[in-house]
Coordinates of C-alpha atoms (C1' of nucleotides) in Angstrom, one line a residue:
Chain A
M1 CA 0.0 0.0 0.0
T2 CA 2.5 2.6 1.2
V3 CA 0.1 5.5 1.6
H4 CA 3.2 7.2 3.1
A5 CA 2.1 10.4 4.8
G6 CA 5.9 10.9 5.2
P7 CA 7.6 13.6 7.0
G8 CA 7.6 15.7 3.8
D9 CA 3.9 16.3 4.2
P10 CA 3.6 19.7 5.9
H11 CA 0.1 18.8 7.0
R12 CA 0.9 15.8 9.1
P13 CA 4.4 16.2 10.6
R14 CA 3.7 13.4 13.2
A15 CA 3.0 9.8 12.4
P16 CA 6.4 8.7 11.3
R17 CA 5.4 5.2 10.4
W18 CA 1.9 5.1 9.1
D19 CA 0.7 2.0 7.4
A20 CA 3.8 -0.1 7.0
P21 CA 6.5 -1.4 9.4
E22 CA 9.0 0.9 7.7
P23 CA 11.5 -1.7 6.4
S24 CA 14.2 -1.2 8.9
R25 CA 14.9 1.8 11.1
A26 CA 17.3 3.3 8.6
G27 CA 15.3 6.2 7.1
R28 CA 18.0 8.7 8.0
G29 CA 20.8 8.5 10.5
A30 CA 18.8 10.5 12.9
R31 CA 16.5 8.1 14.8
S32 CA 16.3 9.0 18.5
G33 CA 13.7 9.6 21.2
P34 CA 12.2 7.2 23.6
K35 CA 11.4 3.7 22.4
P36 CA 7.9 3.5 21.0
G37 CA 5.6 1.9 23.5
L38 CA 2.9 1.1 21.0
S39 CA 2.7 0.1 17.3
V40 CA 0.3 0.5 14.5
D41 CA -0.5 -3.2 14.8
A42 CA -1.2 -3.1 18.5
I43 CA -3.5 -0.1 18.0
V44 CA -5.4 -1.8 15.2
S45 CA -5.8 -4.9 17.4
A46 CA -7.1 -2.8 20.3
A47 CA -9.4 -0.9 18.1
I48 CA -10.9 -4.1 16.6
A49 CA -11.3 -5.4 20.2
V50 CA -13.2 -2.3 21.1
A51 CA -15.4 -2.4 18.0
D52 CA -16.1 -6.1 18.4
A53 CA -16.9 -5.8 22.1
E54 CA -18.7 -2.5 22.4
G55 CA -20.0 -1.9 19.0
M56 CA -19.3 1.0 16.6
A57 CA -21.4 3.4 18.6
A58 CA -19.1 3.1 21.6
F59 CA -16.0 3.2 19.4
S60 CA -13.8 6.3 19.9
M61 CA -10.1 7.2 19.9
R62 CA -10.4 7.7 23.6
A63 CA -11.8 4.2 24.1
V64 CA -9.0 2.7 22.0
G65 CA -6.3 4.6 23.9
E66 CA -7.8 3.6 27.2
R67 CA -7.6 -0.1 26.3
L68 CA -3.9 0.4 25.7
G69 CA -3.4 2.4 28.9
R70 CA -2.8 5.6 27.0
T71 CA -4.7 8.8 26.2
A72 CA -6.5 9.3 22.9
M73 CA -3.8 11.7 21.7
A74 CA -1.0 9.1 22.0
L75 CA -2.6 7.2 19.1
Y76 CA -1.9 10.1 16.8
T77 CA 1.8 9.4 16.9
Y78 CA 1.1 6.2 15.0
V79 CA -2.0 6.9 13.0
P80 CA -2.9 10.1 11.3
G81 CA -6.6 10.1 12.3
K82 CA -9.7 8.0 13.0
D83 CA -10.5 7.4 9.3
E84 CA -7.2 5.9 8.6
L85 CA -7.5 3.7 11.7
L86 CA -10.9 2.5 10.4
A87 CA -9.4 1.6 7.1
L88 CA -6.7 -0.4 8.7
M89 CA -9.2 -2.1 10.9
H90 CA -11.3 -3.0 7.8
D91 CA -8.4 -4.6 6.1
R92 CA -7.2 -6.4 9.2
A93 CA -10.7 -7.9 9.6
L94 CA -10.8 -9.2 6.1
A95 CA -7.3 -10.6 6.5
E96 CA -8.9 -13.3 8.6
L97 CA -10.2 -14.9 5.5
P98 CA -8.3 -18.1 4.4
P99 CA -6.0 -18.1 1.5
P100 CA -7.3 -19.4 -1.8
A101 CA -8.1 -23.1 -1.5
P102 CA -6.1 -25.5 -3.7
R103 CA -7.7 -25.6 -7.1
S104 CA -10.7 -27.9 -7.3
D105 CA -13.0 -28.6 -10.2
D106 CA -16.1 -28.2 -8.1
W107 CA -16.4 -24.4 -8.5
R108 CA -19.8 -24.5 -6.8
A109 CA -18.5 -25.9 -3.6
A110 CA -15.5 -23.5 -3.7
A111 CA -17.7 -20.5 -4.3
T112 CA -20.1 -21.6 -1.5
D113 CA -17.2 -21.9 0.8
W114 CA -15.9 -18.5 -0.1
A115 CA -19.2 -16.9 0.5
E116 CA -19.7 -18.5 3.8
Q117 CA -16.3 -17.5 5.0
L118 CA -16.9 -13.9 4.1
Y119 CA -20.4 -14.0 5.6
A120 CA -19.0 -15.4 8.8
C121 CA -16.2 -12.8 8.9
Y122 CA -18.7 -10.0 8.5
L123 CA -20.8 -11.4 11.3
R124 CA -17.8 -11.6 13.5
H125 CA -17.0 -7.9 12.8
P126 CA -20.3 -6.3 12.0
W127 CA -18.8 -2.8 12.3
V128 CA -17.0 -3.4 9.0
L129 CA -20.4 -3.1 7.3
R130 CA -20.8 0.3 8.7
L131 CA -17.6 2.1 7.9
P132 CA -17.6 5.5 6.3
P133 CA -16.9 5.6 2.5
A134 CA -13.8 7.7 2.6
R135 CA -11.2 5.1 1.6
P136 CA -10.0 5.7 -1.9
A137 CA -9.0 2.2 -2.8
L138 CA -9.4 -1.5 -1.9
G139 CA -7.1 -2.8 0.8
P140 CA -4.8 -5.7 0.2
A141 CA -6.9 -8.2 2.1
E142 CA -10.0 -7.2 0.2
L143 CA -8.1 -7.7 -3.0
A144 CA -6.8 -11.0 -1.9
A145 CA -10.4 -12.1 -1.1
L146 CA -11.4 -11.1 -4.7
E147 CA -8.5 -13.0 -6.1
S148 CA -9.6 -15.9 -4.0
L149 CA -13.1 -15.8 -5.4
L150 CA -11.8 -15.6 -9.0
S151 CA -9.7 -18.6 -8.3
A152 CA -12.7 -20.5 -7.0
L153 CA -14.7 -19.6 -10.1
A154 CA -11.9 -20.4 -12.5
P155 CA -13.1 -23.9 -13.3
A156 CA -16.4 -22.5 -14.5
A157 CA -14.6 -20.8 -17.3
L158 CA -17.0 -17.9 -17.6
A159 CA -16.7 -15.3 -20.3
P160 CA -15.1 -12.1 -18.9
A161 CA -18.3 -10.0 -18.8
R162 CA -20.2 -12.8 -17.2
L163 CA -17.4 -13.4 -14.7
R164 CA -17.5 -9.7 -13.7
G165 CA -21.2 -10.0 -13.1
A166 CA -20.9 -13.1 -11.1
V167 CA -18.2 -11.6 -8.9
A168 CA -20.2 -8.4 -8.3
A169 CA -23.3 -10.4 -7.5
L170 CA -21.6 -12.7 -5.0
R171 CA -19.6 -10.0 -3.3
Q172 CA -22.5 -7.6 -2.9
Y173 CA -25.0 -10.2 -2.0
V174 CA -22.8 -11.5 0.8
R175 CA -22.3 -8.0 2.1
G176 CA -25.9 -7.1 1.9
A177 CA -27.1 -10.3 3.5
A178 CA -24.6 -9.9 6.3
A179 CA -25.7 -6.4 6.9
A180 CA -29.3 -7.6 7.1
T181 CA -28.4 -10.3 9.6
A182 CA -26.2 -8.1 11.7
D183 CA -28.8 -5.4 12.1
A184 CA -31.0 -7.9 13.9
S185 CA -34.0 -5.9 12.6
G186 CA -33.9 -8.7 10.1
D187 CA -37.4 -9.1 8.6
Q188 CA -39.3 -8.3 11.7
L189 CA -42.6 -7.4 10.3
D190 CA -45.1 -8.4 13.0
G191 CA -46.8 -6.2 15.5
F192 CA -48.0 -3.9 12.8
A193 CA -51.2 -2.3 11.7
P194 CA -54.2 -4.6 12.1
D195 CA -54.7 -4.5 8.3
F196 CA -51.3 -5.8 7.6
A197 CA -52.5 -8.9 5.8
E198 CA -54.8 -6.7 3.6
H199 CA -52.1 -4.3 2.6
F200 CA -49.4 -7.0 2.0
P201 CA -51.1 -10.2 0.9
L202 CA -48.2 -11.8 -0.8
L203 CA -45.8 -11.1 2.1
T204 CA -48.4 -12.5 4.5
A205 CA -48.8 -15.6 2.4
L206 CA -45.1 -16.2 2.2
R207 CA -44.8 -15.6 5.9
R208 CA -47.5 -18.1 6.7
D209 CA -45.9 -20.8 4.6
P210 CA -44.1 -23.6 6.5
G211 CA -40.7 -22.0 6.4
G212 CA -37.4 -23.7 6.5
A213 CA -35.5 -24.7 9.6
P214 CA -37.0 -23.2 12.8
G215 CA -33.7 -22.0 14.2
N216 CA -30.8 -20.3 12.5
E217 CA -33.2 -18.5 10.2
D218 CA -30.8 -16.0 8.9
G219 CA -28.2 -18.6 7.9
E220 CA -31.0 -20.5 6.1
A221 CA -32.0 -17.3 4.2
F222 CA -28.5 -16.6 3.3
R223 CA -27.9 -20.0 1.9
A224 CA -31.1 -20.0 0.0
G225 CA -30.2 -16.7 -1.7
L226 CA -26.7 -18.0 -2.4
A227 CA -28.1 -21.1 -4.1
V228 CA -30.2 -18.9 -6.4
L229 CA -27.2 -16.9 -7.3
L230 CA -25.0 -20.0 -7.9
D231 CA -27.7 -21.4 -10.1
G232 CA -27.4 -18.3 -12.1
I233 CA -23.7 -18.7 -12.5
A234 CA -24.2 -22.3 -13.5
A235 CA -26.7 -21.2 -16.2
S236 CA -24.0 -19.5 -18.2
Chain B
M1 CA -47.0 1.7 12.7
T2 CA -48.1 3.8 15.6
V3 CA -45.0 3.8 17.7
H4 CA -46.9 6.2 19.9
A5 CA -44.5 7.6 22.5
G6 CA -47.6 9.2 23.8
P7 CA -47.9 11.5 26.8
G8 CA -48.3 8.4 29.0
D9 CA -44.6 7.6 28.5
P10 CA -42.8 9.2 31.5
H11 CA -39.5 9.1 29.6
R12 CA -40.6 11.3 26.7
P13 CA -43.2 13.8 27.9
R14 CA -42.7 15.9 24.8
A15 CA -43.3 14.9 21.2
P16 CA -47.1 14.9 21.1
R17 CA -47.4 13.6 17.6
W18 CA -44.7 11.3 16.7
D19 CA -44.9 9.2 13.6
A20 CA -48.5 9.8 12.4
P21 CA -50.6 12.8 11.6
E22 CA -52.7 12.0 14.6
P23 CA -56.1 11.5 12.8
S24 CA -57.7 14.7 13.9
R25 CA -56.8 17.0 16.7
A26 CA -59.3 15.3 19.1
G27 CA -57.0 13.3 21.3
R28 CA -58.2 15.0 24.5
G29 CA -60.4 18.0 24.7
A30 CA -57.4 19.9 25.8
R31 CA -55.7 21.2 22.7
S32 CA -54.3 24.6 23.1
G33 CA -51.0 26.5 22.8
P34 CA -49.6 28.2 19.7
K35 CA -50.2 26.7 16.3
P36 CA -47.4 24.4 15.4
G37 CA -45.0 26.1 13.0
L38 CA -43.5 22.8 11.8
S39 CA -44.6 19.3 11.2
V40 CA -43.0 15.9 11.2
D41 CA -43.3 15.8 7.4
A42 CA -41.6 19.2 7.0
I43 CA -38.8 18.1 9.3
V44 CA -38.3 14.8 7.5
S45 CA -38.2 16.7 4.2
A46 CA -35.7 19.2 5.5
A47 CA -33.6 16.4 6.9
I48 CA -33.6 14.5 3.6
A49 CA -32.6 17.7 1.8
V50 CA -29.7 18.1 4.2
A51 CA -28.6 14.5 3.9
D52 CA -28.9 14.6 0.1
A53 CA -27.1 17.9 -0.3
E54 CA -24.4 17.8 2.4
G55 CA -24.0 14.1 3.0
M56 CA -24.4 12.1 6.1
A57 CA -21.2 13.5 7.6
A58 CA -22.6 17.0 7.7
F59 CA -26.0 15.9 8.9
S60 CA -27.0 17.1 12.4
M61 CA -30.0 18.2 14.3
R62 CA -28.6 21.7 14.2
A63 CA -28.3 21.6 10.4
V64 CA -31.9 20.4 10.0
G65 CA -33.2 23.0 12.4
E66 CA -31.2 25.7 10.6
R67 CA -32.8 24.8 7.3
L68 CA -36.2 25.4 8.9
G69 CA -35.2 28.6 10.6
R70 CA -35.3 27.0 14.0
T71 CA -32.9 25.7 16.6
A72 CA -32.0 22.1 16.9
M73 CA -34.1 21.7 20.1
A74 CA -37.3 22.8 18.3
L75 CA -37.2 19.5 16.4
Y76 CA -37.6 17.6 19.6
T77 CA -41.1 18.8 19.9
Y78 CA -42.0 16.7 16.9
V79 CA -39.5 13.9 16.9
P80 CA -38.2 12.1 20.0
G81 CA -34.6 11.9 18.8
K82 CA -32.2 11.6 15.9
D83 CA -32.5 7.9 15.5
E84 CA -36.3 8.1 15.0
L85 CA -35.8 10.9 12.5
L86 CA -33.4 8.7 10.6
A87 CA -35.9 5.9 10.5
L88 CA -38.5 8.3 9.2
M89 CA -36.1 9.6 6.6
H90 CA -35.3 6.0 5.5
D91 CA -38.9 5.1 5.0
R92 CA -39.7 8.4 3.2
A93 CA -36.8 7.8 0.8
L94 CA -38.1 4.3 -0.1
A95 CA -41.6 5.7 -0.5
E96 CA -40.4 7.2 -3.8
L97 CA -40.5 3.7 -5.3
P98 CA -43.4 3.2 -7.7
P99 CA -46.4 1.1 -6.7
P100 CA -46.5 -2.5 -8.0
A101 CA -46.8 -2.5 -11.7
P102 CA -49.9 -4.1 -13.2
R103 CA -49.5 -7.9 -13.4
S104 CA -47.4 -9.0 -16.3
D105 CA -46.3 -12.5 -17.3
D106 CA -42.8 -11.3 -18.0
W107 CA -41.5 -11.7 -14.4
R108 CA -38.0 -11.1 -15.6
A109 CA -38.7 -7.7 -17.0
A110 CA -40.7 -6.8 -13.9
A111 CA -38.0 -7.9 -11.5
T112 CA -35.4 -6.1 -13.5
D113 CA -37.5 -3.0 -13.3
W114 CA -37.9 -3.4 -9.6
A115 CA -34.2 -3.8 -9.1
E116 CA -33.3 -0.8 -11.2
Q117 CA -35.8 1.4 -9.4
L118 CA -34.5 0.4 -6.0
Y119 CA -30.9 0.9 -7.2
A120 CA -31.6 4.3 -8.5
C121 CA -33.4 5.3 -5.3
Y122 CA -30.4 4.2 -3.2
L123 CA -28.1 6.3 -5.5
R124 CA -30.4 9.3 -5.1
H125 CA -30.2 8.9 -1.3
P126 CA -26.9 7.2 -0.6
W127 CA -27.1 8.1 3.1
V128 CA -29.9 5.4 3.4
L129 CA -27.2 2.8 3.0
R130 CA -25.3 4.1 6.0
L131 CA -28.0 4.3 8.6
P132 CA -27.4 2.9 12.1
P133 CA -29.0 -0.5 12.8
A134 CA -31.3 0.6 15.6
R135 CA -34.7 0.3 14.0
P136 CA -36.6 -2.6 15.3
A137 CA -38.9 -3.3 12.3
L138 CA -39.2 -2.6 8.6
G139 CA -41.1 0.6 7.7
P140 CA -44.2 0.6 5.6
A141 CA -42.5 1.7 2.4
E142 CA -39.9 -1.0 2.7
L143 CA -42.7 -3.5 3.2
A144 CA -44.4 -2.1 0.2
A145 CA -41.3 -2.5 -1.9
L146 CA -41.0 -6.2 -0.8
E147 CA -44.7 -6.7 -1.7
S148 CA -44.0 -5.1 -5.0
L149 CA -41.1 -7.5 -5.7
L150 CA -43.3 -10.5 -4.7
S151 CA -45.9 -9.3 -7.1
A152 CA -43.3 -9.0 -9.9
L153 CA -42.1 -12.5 -9.2
A154 CA -45.5 -14.1 -8.9
P155 CA -45.7 -15.3 -12.5
A156 CA -42.6 -17.3 -12.0
A157 CA -44.5 -19.5 -9.5
L158 CA -41.5 -20.4 -7.3
A159 CA -41.8 -22.7 -4.4
P160 CA -41.9 -20.9 -1.1
A161 CA -38.4 -21.7 0.0
R162 CA -37.0 -20.7 -3.4
L163 CA -39.0 -17.6 -3.4
R164 CA -37.5 -16.6 -0.1
G165 CA -34.1 -17.1 -1.5
A166 CA -34.8 -15.1 -4.6
V167 CA -36.2 -12.2 -2.6
A168 CA -33.2 -12.2 -0.2
A169 CA -30.7 -12.4 -3.1
L170 CA -32.3 -9.6 -5.1
R171 CA -32.8 -7.3 -2.1
Q172 CA -29.4 -7.7 -0.7
Y173 CA -27.7 -7.6 -4.0
V174 CA -29.2 -4.3 -4.9
R175 CA -28.4 -2.9 -1.6
G176 CA -24.8 -4.1 -1.7
A177 CA -24.2 -3.0 -5.3
A178 CA -25.7 0.5 -4.6
A179 CA -23.4 0.8 -1.6
A180 CA -20.4 -0.1 -3.7
T181 CA -21.4 2.4 -6.3
A182 CA -22.1 5.2 -3.8
D183 CA -18.8 4.8 -2.1
A184 CA -17.1 5.8 -5.2
S185 CA -14.2 3.7 -4.1
G186 CA -15.8 1.3 -6.4
D187 CA -13.1 -1.1 -7.6
Q188 CA -10.3 1.3 -7.7
L189 CA -7.3 -1.0 -7.6
D190 CA -4.7 0.8 -9.5
G191 CA -1.7 2.7 -8.2
F192 CA -0.7 -0.1 -6.0
A193 CA 2.5 -2.0 -5.3
P194 CA 4.6 -2.7 -8.3
D195 CA 4.1 -6.4 -7.9
F196 CA 0.4 -6.1 -8.1
A197 CA 0.1 -8.3 -11.2
E198 CA 2.2 -10.9 -9.5
H199 CA 0.1 -11.1 -6.4
F200 CA -3.3 -10.9 -8.0
P201 CA -2.9 -12.5 -11.4
L202 CA -6.6 -13.3 -12.0
L203 CA -7.7 -9.9 -11.0
T204 CA -5.2 -8.4 -13.3
A205 CA -6.3 -10.6 -16.2
L206 CA -9.9 -9.8 -15.7
R207 CA -9.0 -6.1 -15.5
R208 CA -7.1 -6.2 -18.7
D209 CA -9.9 -7.8 -20.6
P210 CA -11.8 -5.5 -23.0
G211 CA -14.4 -4.6 -20.5
G212 CA -18.0 -3.7 -21.2
A213 CA -19.2 -0.2 -22.0
P214 CA -16.5 2.5 -21.4
G215 CA -18.7 5.0 -19.5
N216 CA -21.3 4.2 -16.9
E217 CA -19.2 1.4 -15.6
D218 CA -21.1 1.0 -12.3
G219 CA -24.4 0.7 -14.0
E220 CA -23.0 -2.0 -16.3
A221 CA -21.6 -4.0 -13.4
F222 CA -24.9 -3.7 -11.6
R223 CA -26.8 -5.0 -14.6
A224 CA -24.4 -7.9 -15.2
G225 CA -24.7 -9.1 -11.7
L226 CA -28.5 -8.7 -11.8
A227 CA -28.6 -10.8 -15.0
V228 CA -26.7 -13.6 -13.2
L229 CA -29.1 -13.5 -10.4
L230 CA -32.2 -13.6 -12.6
D231 CA -30.7 -16.5 -14.5
G232 CA -30.6 -18.3 -11.2
I233 CA -34.2 -17.6 -10.5
A234 CA -35.1 -18.7 -14.0
A235 CA -33.3 -22.0 -13.3
S236 CA -35.7 -23.0 -10.6
Chain C
dC1 C1' 30.1 13.3 29.4
dC2 C1' 27.4 16.8 27.2
dG3 C1' 24.3 19.5 24.4
dG4 C1' 20.9 19.2 20.9
dA5 C1' 17.8 16.8 18.0
dT6 C1' 14.1 13.8 17.9
dA7 C1' 10.5 11.0 19.5
dT8 C1' 6.7 9.6 22.7
dC9 C1' 3.2 10.8 25.4
dC10 C1' 0.5 14.1 28.2
dT11 C1' -2.4 18.2 29.3
dT12 C1' -5.2 21.6 27.7
dA13 C1' -8.3 23.7 24.6
dC14 C1' -11.6 24.4 20.7
dG15 C1' -15.5 23.6 18.2
dC16 C1' -18.5 20.3 17.1
dC17 C1' -22.4 16.9 18.5
dA18 C1' -27.1 15.0 20.9
dT19 C1' -30.0 16.2 24.2
dA20 C1' -31.7 17.3 29.3
dA21 C1' -33.8 21.1 31.9
dA22 C1' -36.0 25.2 32.5
dG23 C1' -38.3 29.2 31.1
dA24 C1' -40.5 32.7 27.8
dG25 C1' -44.1 33.6 25.0
dT26 C1' -48.6 32.2 22.5
dT27 C1' -53.0 30.2 22.2
dG28 C1' -57.5 28.3 23.2
dC29 C1' -61.0 26.8 26.6
dC30 C1' -63.5 27.7 30.9
Chain D
dG1 C1' -59.3 36.8 33.0
dG2 C1' -57.1 32.8 34.3
dC3 C1' -55.1 28.7 33.4
dA4 C1' -53.4 24.7 31.1
dA5 C1' -51.3 23.2 27.1
dC6 C1' -48.2 23.9 23.7
dT7 C1' -44.1 25.7 20.8
dC8 C1' -39.7 27.3 20.8
dT9 C1' -35.5 29.3 22.9
dT10 C1' -31.6 29.5 26.0
dT11 C1' -28.5 27.3 28.7
dA12 C1' -25.8 23.5 30.3
dT13 C1' -23.8 18.7 30.4
dG14 C1' -20.9 15.3 28.9
dG15 C1' -19.3 13.3 24.8
dC16 C1' -16.4 13.5 20.4
dG17 C1' -12.0 14.3 17.0
dT18 C1' -8.0 16.6 17.1
dA19 C1' -4.8 21.1 17.1
dA20 C1' -1.2 23.0 20.0
dG21 C1' 2.3 23.0 23.1
dG22 C1' 5.0 21.2 26.8
dA23 C1' 7.4 17.5 29.7
dT24 C1' 10.3 13.8 29.4
dA25 C1' 13.0 10.1 27.5
dT26 C1' 16.4 8.5 24.3
dC27 C1' 20.1 8.6 21.0
dC28 C1' 23.9 10.9 18.3
dG29 C1' 27.9 13.6 17.4
dG30 C1' 31.1 16.2 19.8

DNA sequence: CCGGATATCCTTACGCCATAAAGAGTTGCC
DNA sequence: GGCAACTCTTTATGGCGTAAGGATATCCGG
């Protein structure tokens, strides 16, 4: 990545090593000052711990600092601001995804696996689905996930345009479904006006139908939608 | 809906008419006080105007009040808090969607239309995709949109489980794709490490391929994914 | 061993935010 | 007229991100 808000940037004179471990410590002969007590990695870990445990609403620079026994301002030595920290968190979360599985001819199983891994990752870190849009480019882990999906779909030998469509559909579907599941609002449509059934007859009918499994409803819905999608890919 | 934080609620003694026009003014014989200079509707409209124009980052109770020539606190007479206002904004935005089209046997065209309407609506109001998860239930406009989709899909005569999957896939795909388009980050993956092509060969290959239309790339990607999805529904 | 440079980390402060509390002014019913 | 109900304002509280500046620790060249 190397976003490099280096010391040349007059706007951000702090933050000597933003974003990368700065190969060695040999930038200039000048290195001095007290040993760093923190690191970008440690801050990102603490930040993810806060977001996972307390939710995004309770996430703040102060909260992250506190978890590390520092003040909020101490973080600014390592990270230029909250937005950049969020971007690092995002990519770190996606880095939990497994590397591309060894090539298999069963693209359907491979794609299913990919989708379920990503879905589970989003549910482990639901705050990812709520990050602000500022980041200018995809992070390395997100790129790796895309590459992984392409590798899973390779045996299907789709035409390029079709492949683009399939990737977009899978990626966005998983994200949307995870967002729906995470916002437990889900499809809670009871307790409404008394004329609910009148206004929404088809919804009511679908609702009354002997649904799928009783528990784990969200997971079931996710898999059902995924199956439809994969059928579409298969139909190419 | 009738969420009714009525005067009986000790926690919210204000906000006499939250969420519905309160059929007439006949709640109790007691009505008095100055004529309301605002209304929930006017506030929601102003709030949407602010969010559309300035983006969610600049959205605040103060900003909405200012647009109406009032202070932030004046809004609290009509709306119990920011979260509830956001929920109303969400539903109002989705209320722009057209009512169910007259029944047509071409479910594919009908579903495509539904998806494009929703996609366009999200792009008109991208802040909708970024709302906090608090709301406990779907709003009436969102329910109407679902009913509309069911009506579009009716001629396909899907089995209930399959129908559920198709609805979930379409809904979440449109939402995810809109979010990706709105965060103009899109798929910006250039300007990276020099070994980009090495690390991500499949991505690089797909990228090099003579893509679809030159302009309107997002819309193209959206339609391609949608086509895959609809093929999946057709394969039932 | 000693300055000076450089780095980490802290305190303080500013201008935002949502919203609680209390009061001023307006209106309609008795 | 009096009073209750209502709208809207002012003020205040406790949070936020982060700019600014200072204390302190560490290293380097002398």
